[in-house]
mmCIF file of C-alpha atoms and ligand atoms in Angstrom:
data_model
loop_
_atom_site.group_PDB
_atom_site.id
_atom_site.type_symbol
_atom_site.label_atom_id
_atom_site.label_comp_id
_atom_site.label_asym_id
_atom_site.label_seq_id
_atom_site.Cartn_x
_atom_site.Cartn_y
_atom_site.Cartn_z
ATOM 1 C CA UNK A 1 149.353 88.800 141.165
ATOM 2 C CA UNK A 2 147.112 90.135 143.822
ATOM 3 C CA UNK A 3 148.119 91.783 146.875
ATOM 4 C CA UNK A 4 146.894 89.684 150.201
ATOM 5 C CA UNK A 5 148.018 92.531 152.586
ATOM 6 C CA UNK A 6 143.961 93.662 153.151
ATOM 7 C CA UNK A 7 140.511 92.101 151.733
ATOM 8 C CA UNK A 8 139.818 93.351 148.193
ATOM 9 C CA UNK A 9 137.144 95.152 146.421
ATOM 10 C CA UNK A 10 137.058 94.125 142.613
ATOM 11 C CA UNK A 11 134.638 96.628 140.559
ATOM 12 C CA UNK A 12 132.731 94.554 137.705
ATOM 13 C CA UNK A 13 133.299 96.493 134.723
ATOM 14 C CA UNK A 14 130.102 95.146 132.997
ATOM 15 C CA UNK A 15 128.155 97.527 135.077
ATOM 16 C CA UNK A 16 130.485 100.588 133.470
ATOM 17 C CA UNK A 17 129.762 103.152 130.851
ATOM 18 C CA UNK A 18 131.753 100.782 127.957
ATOM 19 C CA UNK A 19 132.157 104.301 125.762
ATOM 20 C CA UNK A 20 134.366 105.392 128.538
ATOM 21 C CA UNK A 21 135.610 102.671 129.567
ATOM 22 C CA UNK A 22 139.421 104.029 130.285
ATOM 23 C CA UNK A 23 137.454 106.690 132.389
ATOM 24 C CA UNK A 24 135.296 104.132 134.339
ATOM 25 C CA UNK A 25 138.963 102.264 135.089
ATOM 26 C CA UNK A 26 140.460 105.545 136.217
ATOM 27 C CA UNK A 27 137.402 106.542 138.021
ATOM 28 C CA UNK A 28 137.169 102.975 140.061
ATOM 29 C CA UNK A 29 141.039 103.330 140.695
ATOM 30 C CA UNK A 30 140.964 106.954 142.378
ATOM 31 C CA UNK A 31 138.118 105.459 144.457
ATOM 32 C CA UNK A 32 140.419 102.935 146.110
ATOM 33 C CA UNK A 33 139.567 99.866 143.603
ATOM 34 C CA UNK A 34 142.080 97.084 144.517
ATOM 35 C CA UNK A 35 141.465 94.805 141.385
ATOM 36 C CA UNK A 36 139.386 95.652 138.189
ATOM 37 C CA UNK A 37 137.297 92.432 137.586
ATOM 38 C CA UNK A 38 136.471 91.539 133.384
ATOM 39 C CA UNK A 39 133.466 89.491 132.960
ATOM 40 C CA UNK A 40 134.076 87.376 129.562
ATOM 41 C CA UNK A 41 130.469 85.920 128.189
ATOM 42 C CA UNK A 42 130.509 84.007 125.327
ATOM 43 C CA UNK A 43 126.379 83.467 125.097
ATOM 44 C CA UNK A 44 126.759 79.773 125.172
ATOM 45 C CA UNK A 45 127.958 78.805 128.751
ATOM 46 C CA UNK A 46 126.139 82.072 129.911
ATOM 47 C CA UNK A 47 123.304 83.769 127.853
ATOM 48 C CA UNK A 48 124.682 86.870 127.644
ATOM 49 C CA UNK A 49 127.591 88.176 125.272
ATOM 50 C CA UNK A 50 130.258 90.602 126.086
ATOM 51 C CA UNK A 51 134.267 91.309 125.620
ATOM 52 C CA UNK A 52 137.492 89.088 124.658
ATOM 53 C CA UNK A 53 141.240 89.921 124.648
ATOM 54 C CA UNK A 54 140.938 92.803 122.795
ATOM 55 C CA UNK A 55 138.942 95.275 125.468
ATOM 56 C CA UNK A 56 141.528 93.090 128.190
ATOM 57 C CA UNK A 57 144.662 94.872 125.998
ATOM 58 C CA UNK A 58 143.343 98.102 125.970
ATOM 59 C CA UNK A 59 142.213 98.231 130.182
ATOM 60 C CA UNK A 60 145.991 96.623 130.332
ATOM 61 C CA UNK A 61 146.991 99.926 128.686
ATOM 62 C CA UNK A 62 144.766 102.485 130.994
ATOM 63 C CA UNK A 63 145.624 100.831 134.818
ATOM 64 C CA UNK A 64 148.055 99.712 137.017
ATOM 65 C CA UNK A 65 146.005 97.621 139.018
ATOM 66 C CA UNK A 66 145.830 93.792 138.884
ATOM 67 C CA UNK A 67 143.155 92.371 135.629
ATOM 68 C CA UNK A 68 141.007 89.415 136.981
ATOM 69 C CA UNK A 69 139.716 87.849 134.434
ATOM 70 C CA UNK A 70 136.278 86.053 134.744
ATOM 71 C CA UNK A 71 135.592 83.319 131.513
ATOM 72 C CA UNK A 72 132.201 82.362 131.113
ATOM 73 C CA UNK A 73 133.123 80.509 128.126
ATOM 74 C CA UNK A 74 133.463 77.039 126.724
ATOM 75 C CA UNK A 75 136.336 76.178 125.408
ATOM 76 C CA UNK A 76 138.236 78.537 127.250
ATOM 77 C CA UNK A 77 141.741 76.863 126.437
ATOM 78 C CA UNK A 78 141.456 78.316 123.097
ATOM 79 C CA UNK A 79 141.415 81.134 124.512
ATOM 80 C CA UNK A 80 143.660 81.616 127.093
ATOM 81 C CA UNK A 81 146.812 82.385 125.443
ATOM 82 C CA UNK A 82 145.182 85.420 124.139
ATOM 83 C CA UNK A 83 143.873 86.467 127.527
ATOM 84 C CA UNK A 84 147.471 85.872 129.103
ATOM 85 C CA UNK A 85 149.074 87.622 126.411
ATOM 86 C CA UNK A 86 146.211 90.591 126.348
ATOM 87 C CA UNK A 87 147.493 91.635 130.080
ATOM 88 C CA UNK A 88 145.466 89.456 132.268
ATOM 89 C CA UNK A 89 146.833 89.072 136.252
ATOM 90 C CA UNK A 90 144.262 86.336 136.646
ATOM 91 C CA UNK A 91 142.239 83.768 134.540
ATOM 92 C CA UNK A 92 139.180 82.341 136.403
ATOM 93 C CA UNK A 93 137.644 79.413 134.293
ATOM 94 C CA UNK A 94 134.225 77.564 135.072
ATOM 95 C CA UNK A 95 134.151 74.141 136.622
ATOM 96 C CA UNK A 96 131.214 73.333 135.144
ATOM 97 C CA UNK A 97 132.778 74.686 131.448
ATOM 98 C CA UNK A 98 135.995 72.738 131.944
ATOM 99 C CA UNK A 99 136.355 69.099 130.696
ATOM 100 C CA UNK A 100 139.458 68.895 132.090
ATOM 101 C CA UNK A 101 139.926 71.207 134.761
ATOM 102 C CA UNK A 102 143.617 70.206 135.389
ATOM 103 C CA UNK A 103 145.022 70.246 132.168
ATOM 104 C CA UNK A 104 143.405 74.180 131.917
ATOM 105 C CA UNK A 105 145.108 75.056 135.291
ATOM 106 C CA UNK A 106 147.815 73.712 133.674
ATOM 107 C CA UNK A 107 147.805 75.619 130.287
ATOM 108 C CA UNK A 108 147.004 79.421 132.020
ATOM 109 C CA UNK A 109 150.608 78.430 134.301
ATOM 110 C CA UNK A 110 152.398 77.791 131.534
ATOM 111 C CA UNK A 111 151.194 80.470 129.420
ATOM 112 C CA UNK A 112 152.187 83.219 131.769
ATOM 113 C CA UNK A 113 155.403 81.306 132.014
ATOM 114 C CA UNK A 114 155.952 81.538 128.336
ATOM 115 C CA UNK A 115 154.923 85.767 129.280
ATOM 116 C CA UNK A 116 157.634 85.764 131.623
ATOM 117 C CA UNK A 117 154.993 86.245 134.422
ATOM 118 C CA UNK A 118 153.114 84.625 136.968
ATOM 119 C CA UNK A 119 149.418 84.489 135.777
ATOM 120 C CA UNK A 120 146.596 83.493 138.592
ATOM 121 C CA UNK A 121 144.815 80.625 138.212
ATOM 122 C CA UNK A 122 140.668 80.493 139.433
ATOM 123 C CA UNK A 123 138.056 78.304 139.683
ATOM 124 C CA UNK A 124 134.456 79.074 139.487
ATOM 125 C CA UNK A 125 131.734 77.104 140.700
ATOM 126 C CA UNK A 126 128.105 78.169 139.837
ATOM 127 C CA UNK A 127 125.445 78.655 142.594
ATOM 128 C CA UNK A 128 124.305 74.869 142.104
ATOM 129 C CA UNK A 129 127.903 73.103 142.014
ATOM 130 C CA UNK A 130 128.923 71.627 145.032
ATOM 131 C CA UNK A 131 131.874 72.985 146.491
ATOM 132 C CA UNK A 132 133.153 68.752 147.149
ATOM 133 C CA UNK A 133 133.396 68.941 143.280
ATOM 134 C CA UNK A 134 137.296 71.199 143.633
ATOM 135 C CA UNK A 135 137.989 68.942 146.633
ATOM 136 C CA UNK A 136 141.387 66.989 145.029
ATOM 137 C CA UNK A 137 142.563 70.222 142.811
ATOM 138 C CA UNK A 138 142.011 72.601 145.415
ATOM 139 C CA UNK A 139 146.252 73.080 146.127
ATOM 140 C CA UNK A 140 146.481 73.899 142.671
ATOM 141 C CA UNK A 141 143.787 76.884 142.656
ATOM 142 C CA UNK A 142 145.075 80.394 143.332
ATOM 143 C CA UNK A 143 141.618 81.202 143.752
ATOM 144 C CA UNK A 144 138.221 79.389 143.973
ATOM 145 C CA UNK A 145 135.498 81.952 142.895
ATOM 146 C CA UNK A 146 132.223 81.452 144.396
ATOM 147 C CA UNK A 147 129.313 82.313 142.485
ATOM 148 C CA UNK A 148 126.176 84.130 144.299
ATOM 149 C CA UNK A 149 124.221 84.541 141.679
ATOM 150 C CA UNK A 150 123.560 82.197 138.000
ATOM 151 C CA UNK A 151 126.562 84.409 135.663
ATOM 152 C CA UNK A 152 125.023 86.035 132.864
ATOM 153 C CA UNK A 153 123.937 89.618 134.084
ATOM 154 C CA UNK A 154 124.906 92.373 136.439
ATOM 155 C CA UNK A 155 122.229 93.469 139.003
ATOM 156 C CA UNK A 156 120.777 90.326 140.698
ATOM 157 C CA UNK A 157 120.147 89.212 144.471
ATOM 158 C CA UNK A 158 122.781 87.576 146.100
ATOM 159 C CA UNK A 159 121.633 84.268 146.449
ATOM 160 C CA UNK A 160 121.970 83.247 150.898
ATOM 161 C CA UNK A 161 123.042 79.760 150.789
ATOM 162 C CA UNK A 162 125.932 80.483 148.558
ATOM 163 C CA UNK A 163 127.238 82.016 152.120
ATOM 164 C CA UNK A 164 127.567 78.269 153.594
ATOM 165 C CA UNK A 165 129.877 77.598 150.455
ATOM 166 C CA UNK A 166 132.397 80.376 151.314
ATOM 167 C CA UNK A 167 132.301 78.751 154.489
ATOM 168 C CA UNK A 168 133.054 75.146 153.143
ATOM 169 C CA UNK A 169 135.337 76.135 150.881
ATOM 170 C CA UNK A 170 137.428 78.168 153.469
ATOM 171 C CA UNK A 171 137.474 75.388 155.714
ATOM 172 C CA UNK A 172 138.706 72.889 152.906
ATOM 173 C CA UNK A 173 141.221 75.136 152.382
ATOM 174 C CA UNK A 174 142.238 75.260 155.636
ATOM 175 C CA UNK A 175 142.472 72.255 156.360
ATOM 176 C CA UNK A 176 145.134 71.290 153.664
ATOM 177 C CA UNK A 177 147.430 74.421 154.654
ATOM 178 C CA UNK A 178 146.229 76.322 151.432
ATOM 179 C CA UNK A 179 146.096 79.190 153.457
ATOM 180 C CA UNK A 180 147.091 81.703 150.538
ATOM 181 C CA UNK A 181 144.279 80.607 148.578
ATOM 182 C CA UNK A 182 142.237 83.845 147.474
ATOM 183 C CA UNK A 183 138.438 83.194 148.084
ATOM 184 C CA UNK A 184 136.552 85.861 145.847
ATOM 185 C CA UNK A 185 132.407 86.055 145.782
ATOM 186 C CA UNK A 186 130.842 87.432 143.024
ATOM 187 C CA UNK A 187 127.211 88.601 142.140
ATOM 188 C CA UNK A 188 124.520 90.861 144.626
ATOM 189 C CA UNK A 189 127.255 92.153 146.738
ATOM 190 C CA UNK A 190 126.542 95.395 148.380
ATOM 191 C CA UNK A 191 127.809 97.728 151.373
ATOM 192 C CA UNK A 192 124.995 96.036 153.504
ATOM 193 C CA UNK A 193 125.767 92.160 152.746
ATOM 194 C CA UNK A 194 129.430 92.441 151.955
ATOM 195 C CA UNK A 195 130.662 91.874 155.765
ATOM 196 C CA UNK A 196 128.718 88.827 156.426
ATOM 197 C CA UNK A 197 130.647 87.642 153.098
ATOM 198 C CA UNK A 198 133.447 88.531 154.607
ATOM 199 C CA UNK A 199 132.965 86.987 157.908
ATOM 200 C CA UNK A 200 132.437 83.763 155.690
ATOM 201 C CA UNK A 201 136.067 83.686 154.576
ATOM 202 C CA UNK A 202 135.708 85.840 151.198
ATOM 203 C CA UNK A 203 138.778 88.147 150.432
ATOM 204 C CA UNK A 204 137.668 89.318 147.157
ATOM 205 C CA UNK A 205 134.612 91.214 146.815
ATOM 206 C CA UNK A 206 133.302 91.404 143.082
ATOM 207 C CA UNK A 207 130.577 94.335 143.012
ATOM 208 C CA UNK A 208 129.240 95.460 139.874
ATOM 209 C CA UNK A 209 126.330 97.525 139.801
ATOM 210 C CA UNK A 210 126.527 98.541 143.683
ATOM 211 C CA UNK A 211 129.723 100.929 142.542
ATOM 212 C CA UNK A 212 129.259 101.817 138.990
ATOM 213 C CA UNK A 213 125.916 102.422 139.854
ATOM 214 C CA UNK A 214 126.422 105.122 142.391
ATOM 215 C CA UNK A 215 126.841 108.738 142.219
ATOM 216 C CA UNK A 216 130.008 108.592 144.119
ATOM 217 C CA UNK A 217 132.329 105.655 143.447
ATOM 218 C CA UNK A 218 134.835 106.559 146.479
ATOM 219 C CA UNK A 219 131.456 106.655 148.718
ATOM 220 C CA UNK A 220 130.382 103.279 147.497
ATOM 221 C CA UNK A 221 133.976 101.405 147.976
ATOM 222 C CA UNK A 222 134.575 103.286 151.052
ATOM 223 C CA UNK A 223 131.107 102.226 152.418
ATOM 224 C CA UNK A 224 132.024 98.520 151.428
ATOM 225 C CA UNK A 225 135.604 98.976 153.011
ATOM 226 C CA UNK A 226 134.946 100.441 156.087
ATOM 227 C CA UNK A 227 132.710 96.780 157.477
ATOM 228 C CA UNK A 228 135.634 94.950 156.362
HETATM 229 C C1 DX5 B 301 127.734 87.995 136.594
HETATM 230 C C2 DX5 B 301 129.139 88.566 136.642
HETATM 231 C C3 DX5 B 301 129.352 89.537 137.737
HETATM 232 C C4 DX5 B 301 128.478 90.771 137.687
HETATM 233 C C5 DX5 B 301 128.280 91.278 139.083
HETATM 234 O O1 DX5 B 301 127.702 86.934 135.713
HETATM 235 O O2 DX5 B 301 130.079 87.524 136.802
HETATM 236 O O3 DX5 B 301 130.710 89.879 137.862
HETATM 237 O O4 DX5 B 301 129.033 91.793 136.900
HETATM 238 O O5 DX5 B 301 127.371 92.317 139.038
HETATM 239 P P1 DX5 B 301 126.564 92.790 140.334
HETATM 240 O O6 DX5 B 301 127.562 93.221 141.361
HETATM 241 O O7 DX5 B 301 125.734 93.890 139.803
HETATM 242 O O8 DX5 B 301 125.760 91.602 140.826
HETATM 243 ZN ZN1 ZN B 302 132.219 88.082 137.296
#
């Protein structure tokens, strides 16, 4: 589980040095990381491959801090067991890659019930998706993950008028009494866009290349922190 007492930066570790990777993980940490964010591509629902459970175990081994799991996949309830079972705090699945949204919600609940531990659940919805689409299973989302730029690949421009869906999402929210929910934004966030993000309703900041990237990782997070 996350921790809602402040807004939380989430390094992407797709923008790390993957030959040391435990280093990266300690590296973000020490810098005042509050989650470390795993982008899962399975070049079909994304072009772009990258890791699966395996990588998941072995960050599970190296940190303390909360494992948010992004799936870019199809089929992800074949997968989710693993993922649970691998370490994960949180398992975000795509809207638009779910045929049955509820039933996966479902499945990564039970799952970390079976793990003897409360497991996350998130929704994603691309940059085109509509945020109306989570309207009826918003109460059952830990998290709704707004995407700001098309998943695939570190290092693109936010795109603006994913702003107004933080907005409309928050106020959904809202507006049932799901005031828990997490709202995280993910893709072109930097230290000079990240408070108008914020301002929007986000509480979990996703930045990949703006803090693996730098020289200084504690000088990048800090910069992001401090206009929260
Ligand atoms: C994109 C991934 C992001 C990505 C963010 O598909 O979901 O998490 O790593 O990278 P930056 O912060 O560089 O846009
Ligand atoms: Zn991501």
């Amino acid at each position: 589980m996350f921790t809602k007492s402040h807004k939380l930066i989430a390094p992407s570790i797709l923008a790390a040095d993957f030959a040391r990777l435990a280093d990266e993980v300690a590296r973000v940490e020490a810098a005042g990381a509050d989650v470390i964010h795993v982008d899962v591509m399975d070049g079909h629902f994304v072009p772009n491959l990258t890791i699966g459970p395996v990588v998941v175990e072995w960050v599970r081994k190296v940190t303390d801090l909360p494992l948010d799991v992004h799936l870019m996949i199809t089929d992800a309830d074949l997968y989710i067991p693993e993922f649970v079972q691998a370490g994960a705090d949180c398992l975000t699945v795509h809207q638009e890659a779910c045929n049955h949204l509820h039933r996966t919600l479902q499945l990564i609940r039970e799952e970390g019930a079976k793990a003897g531990r409360e497991v996350m659940t998130g929704v994603s919805l691309n940059p085109a998706t509509p945020v109306e689409t989570l309207s009826t299973i918003l109460p059952d989302v830990d998290m709704v993950l707004i995407m700001s730029v098309n998943p695939g690949f570190g290092g693109q421009k936010f795109i603006p008028f994913c702003l107004d869906k933080v907005r409309q999402i928050r106020q959904m929210a809202d507006a049932i009494g799901h005031t828990d929910m997490y709202l995280e934004v993910d893709g072109g966030i930097k230290a000079n866009n990240i408070a108008e993000v914020s301002k929007a309703g986000a509480d979990v900041f996703v930045a990949g290349s703006a803090i693996f990237g730098a020289d200084d990782y504690g000088d990048a997070i800090g910069a992001m922190k401090s206009v929260l």
